[in-house]
mmCIF file of C-alpha atoms in Angstrom:
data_model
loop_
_atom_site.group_PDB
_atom_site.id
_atom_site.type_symbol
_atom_site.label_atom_id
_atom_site.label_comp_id
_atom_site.label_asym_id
_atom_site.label_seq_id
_atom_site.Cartn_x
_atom_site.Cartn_y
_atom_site.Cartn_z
ATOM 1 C CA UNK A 30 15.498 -18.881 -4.875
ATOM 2 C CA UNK A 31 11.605 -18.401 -4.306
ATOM 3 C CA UNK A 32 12.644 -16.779 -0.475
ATOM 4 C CA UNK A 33 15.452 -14.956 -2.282
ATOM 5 C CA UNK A 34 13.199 -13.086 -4.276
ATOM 6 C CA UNK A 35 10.544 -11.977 -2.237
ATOM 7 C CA UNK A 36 13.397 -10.465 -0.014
ATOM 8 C CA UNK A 37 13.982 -8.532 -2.889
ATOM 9 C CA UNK A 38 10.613 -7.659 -3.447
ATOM 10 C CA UNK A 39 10.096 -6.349 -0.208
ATOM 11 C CA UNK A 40 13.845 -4.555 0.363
ATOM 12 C CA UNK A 41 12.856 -0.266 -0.117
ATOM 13 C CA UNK A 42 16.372 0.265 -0.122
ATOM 14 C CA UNK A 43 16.695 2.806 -3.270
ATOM 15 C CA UNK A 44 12.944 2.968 -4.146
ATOM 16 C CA UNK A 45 11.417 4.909 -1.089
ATOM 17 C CA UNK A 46 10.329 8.031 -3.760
ATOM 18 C CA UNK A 47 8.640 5.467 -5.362
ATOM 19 C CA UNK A 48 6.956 4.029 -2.558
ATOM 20 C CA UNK A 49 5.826 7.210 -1.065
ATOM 21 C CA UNK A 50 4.477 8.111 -4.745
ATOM 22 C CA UNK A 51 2.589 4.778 -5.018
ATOM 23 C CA UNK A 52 0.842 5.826 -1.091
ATOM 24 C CA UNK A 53 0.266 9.093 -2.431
ATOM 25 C CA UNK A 54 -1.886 8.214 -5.651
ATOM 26 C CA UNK A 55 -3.655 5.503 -3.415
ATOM 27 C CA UNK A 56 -4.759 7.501 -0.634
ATOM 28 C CA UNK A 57 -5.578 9.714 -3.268
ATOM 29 C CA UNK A 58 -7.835 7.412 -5.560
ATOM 30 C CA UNK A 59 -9.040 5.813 -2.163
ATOM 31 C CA UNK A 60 -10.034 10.273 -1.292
ATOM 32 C CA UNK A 61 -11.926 10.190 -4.786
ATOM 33 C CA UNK A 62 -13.708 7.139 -4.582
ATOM 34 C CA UNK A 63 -14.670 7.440 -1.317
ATOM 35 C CA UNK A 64 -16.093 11.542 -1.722
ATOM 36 C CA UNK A 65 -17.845 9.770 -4.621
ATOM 37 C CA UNK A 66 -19.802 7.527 -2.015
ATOM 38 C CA UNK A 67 -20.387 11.056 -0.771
ATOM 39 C CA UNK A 68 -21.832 12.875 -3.653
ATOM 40 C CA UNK A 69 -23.968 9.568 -4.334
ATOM 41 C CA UNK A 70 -25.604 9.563 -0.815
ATOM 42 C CA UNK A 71 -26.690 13.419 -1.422
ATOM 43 C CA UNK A 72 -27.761 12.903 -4.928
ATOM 44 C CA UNK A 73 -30.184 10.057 -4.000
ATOM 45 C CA UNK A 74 -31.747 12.309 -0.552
ATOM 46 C CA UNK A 75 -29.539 11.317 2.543
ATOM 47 C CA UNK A 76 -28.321 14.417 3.708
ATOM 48 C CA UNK A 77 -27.034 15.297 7.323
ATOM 49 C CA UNK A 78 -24.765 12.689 8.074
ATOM 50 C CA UNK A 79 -20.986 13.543 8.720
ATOM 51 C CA UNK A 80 -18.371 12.790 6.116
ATOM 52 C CA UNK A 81 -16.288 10.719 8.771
ATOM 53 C CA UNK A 82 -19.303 8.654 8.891
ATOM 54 C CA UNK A 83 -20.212 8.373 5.145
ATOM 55 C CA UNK A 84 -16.218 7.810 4.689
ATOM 56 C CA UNK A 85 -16.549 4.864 7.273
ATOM 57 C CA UNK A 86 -19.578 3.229 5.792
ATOM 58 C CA UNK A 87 -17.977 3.298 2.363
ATOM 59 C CA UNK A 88 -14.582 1.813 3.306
ATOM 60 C CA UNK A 89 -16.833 -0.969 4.740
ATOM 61 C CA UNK A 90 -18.697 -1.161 1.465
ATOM 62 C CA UNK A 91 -15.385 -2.041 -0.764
ATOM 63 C CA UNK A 92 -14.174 -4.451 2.154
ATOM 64 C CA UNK A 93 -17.589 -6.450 1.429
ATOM 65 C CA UNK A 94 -16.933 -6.282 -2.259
ATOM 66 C CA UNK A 95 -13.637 -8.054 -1.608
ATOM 67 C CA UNK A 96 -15.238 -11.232 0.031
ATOM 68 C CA UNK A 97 -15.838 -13.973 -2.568
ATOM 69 C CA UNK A 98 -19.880 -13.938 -2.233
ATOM 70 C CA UNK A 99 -21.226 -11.617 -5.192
ATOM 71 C CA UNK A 100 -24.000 -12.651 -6.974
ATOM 72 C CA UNK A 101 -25.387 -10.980 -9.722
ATOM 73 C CA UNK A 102 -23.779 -7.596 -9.618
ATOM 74 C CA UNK A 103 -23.067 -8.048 -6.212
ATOM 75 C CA UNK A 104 -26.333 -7.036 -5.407
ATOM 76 C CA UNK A 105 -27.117 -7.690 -1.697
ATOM 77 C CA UNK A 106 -22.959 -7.974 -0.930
ATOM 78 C CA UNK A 107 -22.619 -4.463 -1.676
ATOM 79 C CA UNK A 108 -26.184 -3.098 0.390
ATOM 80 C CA UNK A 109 -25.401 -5.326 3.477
ATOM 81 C CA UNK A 110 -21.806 -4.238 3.636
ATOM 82 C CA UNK A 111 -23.347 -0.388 3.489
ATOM 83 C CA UNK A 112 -26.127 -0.876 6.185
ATOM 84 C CA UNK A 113 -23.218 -2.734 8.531
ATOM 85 C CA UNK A 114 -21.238 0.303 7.845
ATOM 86 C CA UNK A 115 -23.464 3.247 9.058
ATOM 87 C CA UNK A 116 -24.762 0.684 11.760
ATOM 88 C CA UNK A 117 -21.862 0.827 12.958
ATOM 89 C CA UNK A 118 -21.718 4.690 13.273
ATOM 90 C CA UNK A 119 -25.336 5.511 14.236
ATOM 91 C CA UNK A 120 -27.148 6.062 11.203
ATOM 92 C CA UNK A 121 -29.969 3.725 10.426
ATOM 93 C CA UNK A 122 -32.765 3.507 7.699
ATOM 94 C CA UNK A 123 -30.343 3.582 5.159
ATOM 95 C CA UNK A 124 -31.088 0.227 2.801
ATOM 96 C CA UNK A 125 -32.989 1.905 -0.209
ATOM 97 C CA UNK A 126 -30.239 4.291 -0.363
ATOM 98 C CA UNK A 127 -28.392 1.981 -0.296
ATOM 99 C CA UNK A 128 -29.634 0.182 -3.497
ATOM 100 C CA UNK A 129 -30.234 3.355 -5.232
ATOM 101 C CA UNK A 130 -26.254 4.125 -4.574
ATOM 102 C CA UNK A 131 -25.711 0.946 -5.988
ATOM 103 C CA UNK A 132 -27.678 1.275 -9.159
ATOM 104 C CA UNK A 133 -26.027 4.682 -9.617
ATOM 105 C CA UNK A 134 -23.145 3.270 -9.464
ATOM 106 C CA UNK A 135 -23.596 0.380 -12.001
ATOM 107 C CA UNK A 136 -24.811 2.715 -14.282
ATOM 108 C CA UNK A 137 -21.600 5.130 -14.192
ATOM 109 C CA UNK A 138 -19.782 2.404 -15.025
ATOM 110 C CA UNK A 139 -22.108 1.339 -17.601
ATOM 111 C CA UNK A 140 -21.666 4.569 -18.982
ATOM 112 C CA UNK A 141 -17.719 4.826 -18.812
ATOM 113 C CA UNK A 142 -17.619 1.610 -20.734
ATOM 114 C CA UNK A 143 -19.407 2.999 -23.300
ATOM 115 C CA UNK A 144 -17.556 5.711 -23.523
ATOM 116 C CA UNK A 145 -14.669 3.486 -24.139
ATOM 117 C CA UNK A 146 -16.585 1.925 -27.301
ATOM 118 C CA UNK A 147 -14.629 4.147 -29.800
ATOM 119 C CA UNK A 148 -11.075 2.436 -28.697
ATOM 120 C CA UNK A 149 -12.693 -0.791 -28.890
ATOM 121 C CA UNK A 150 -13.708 -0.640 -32.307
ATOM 122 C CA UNK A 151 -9.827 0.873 -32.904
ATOM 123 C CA UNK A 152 -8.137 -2.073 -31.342
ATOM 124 C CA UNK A 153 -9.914 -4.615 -33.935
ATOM 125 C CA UNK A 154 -8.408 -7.975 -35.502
ATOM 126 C CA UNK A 155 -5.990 -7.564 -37.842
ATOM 127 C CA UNK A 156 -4.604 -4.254 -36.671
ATOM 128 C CA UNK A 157 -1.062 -4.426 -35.619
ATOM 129 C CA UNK A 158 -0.746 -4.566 -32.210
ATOM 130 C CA UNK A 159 0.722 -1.377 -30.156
ATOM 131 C CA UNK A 160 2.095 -3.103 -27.222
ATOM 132 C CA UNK A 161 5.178 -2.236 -27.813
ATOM 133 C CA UNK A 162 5.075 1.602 -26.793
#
């Protein structure tokens, strides 16, 4: 049963539109995130390096953040995984921007969840639950 439905999981037949939707968004979001890595490096001073390269460094940024060795706010996970990236390419010197990327970055997201505060206060006990919609 277990092999039966994972060959059902994986069969396209009848959901290619939805498949080539799903790549779509994600090379998409993966676009975004990544020209955010972009606008961060120029915002903190580190100008004159090629997008391809700041593109490259990134992607090897988020595969870092997917190994299971963050330790407080993946501090020192995220950096190393930046350095290895533009060491890779050529472009060295590049640890306090590194850190001041990663700062940046903690406090956008600090500041998107606060934004979210409103909803939270909403979604209180005792309020009927909307999961149904």
């Amino acid at each position: 049963r277990w092999f039966d439905d994972l060959c059902g999981a994986l069969c396209t037949r009848g959901r290619l539109g939805r498949l080539a939707l799903a790549l779509a968004l994600s090379i998409l979001a993966w676009g975004c995130k990544l020209g955010m890595f972009a606008c961060l490096l120029v915002s903190v001073g580190l100008t004159g390096v090629p997008l391809w390269k700041v593109f490259f460094a990134s992607a090897v940024t988020d595969l870092t953040m997917a190994l299971p060795v963050h330790g407080l706010f993946s501090m020192g996970t995220v950096e190393t995984g930046w350095v290895a990236g533009f060491a890779v390419v050529g472009v060295e010197g590049v640890v306090e921007e590194g850190f001041a990327v990663h700062v940046l970055w903690l406090l956008l997201a600090l500041l998107i969840m606060c934004s979210c505060l409103p909803w939270l206060a909403l979604a209180r006990p005792g309020r009927k639950d909307r999961t149904d919609l």
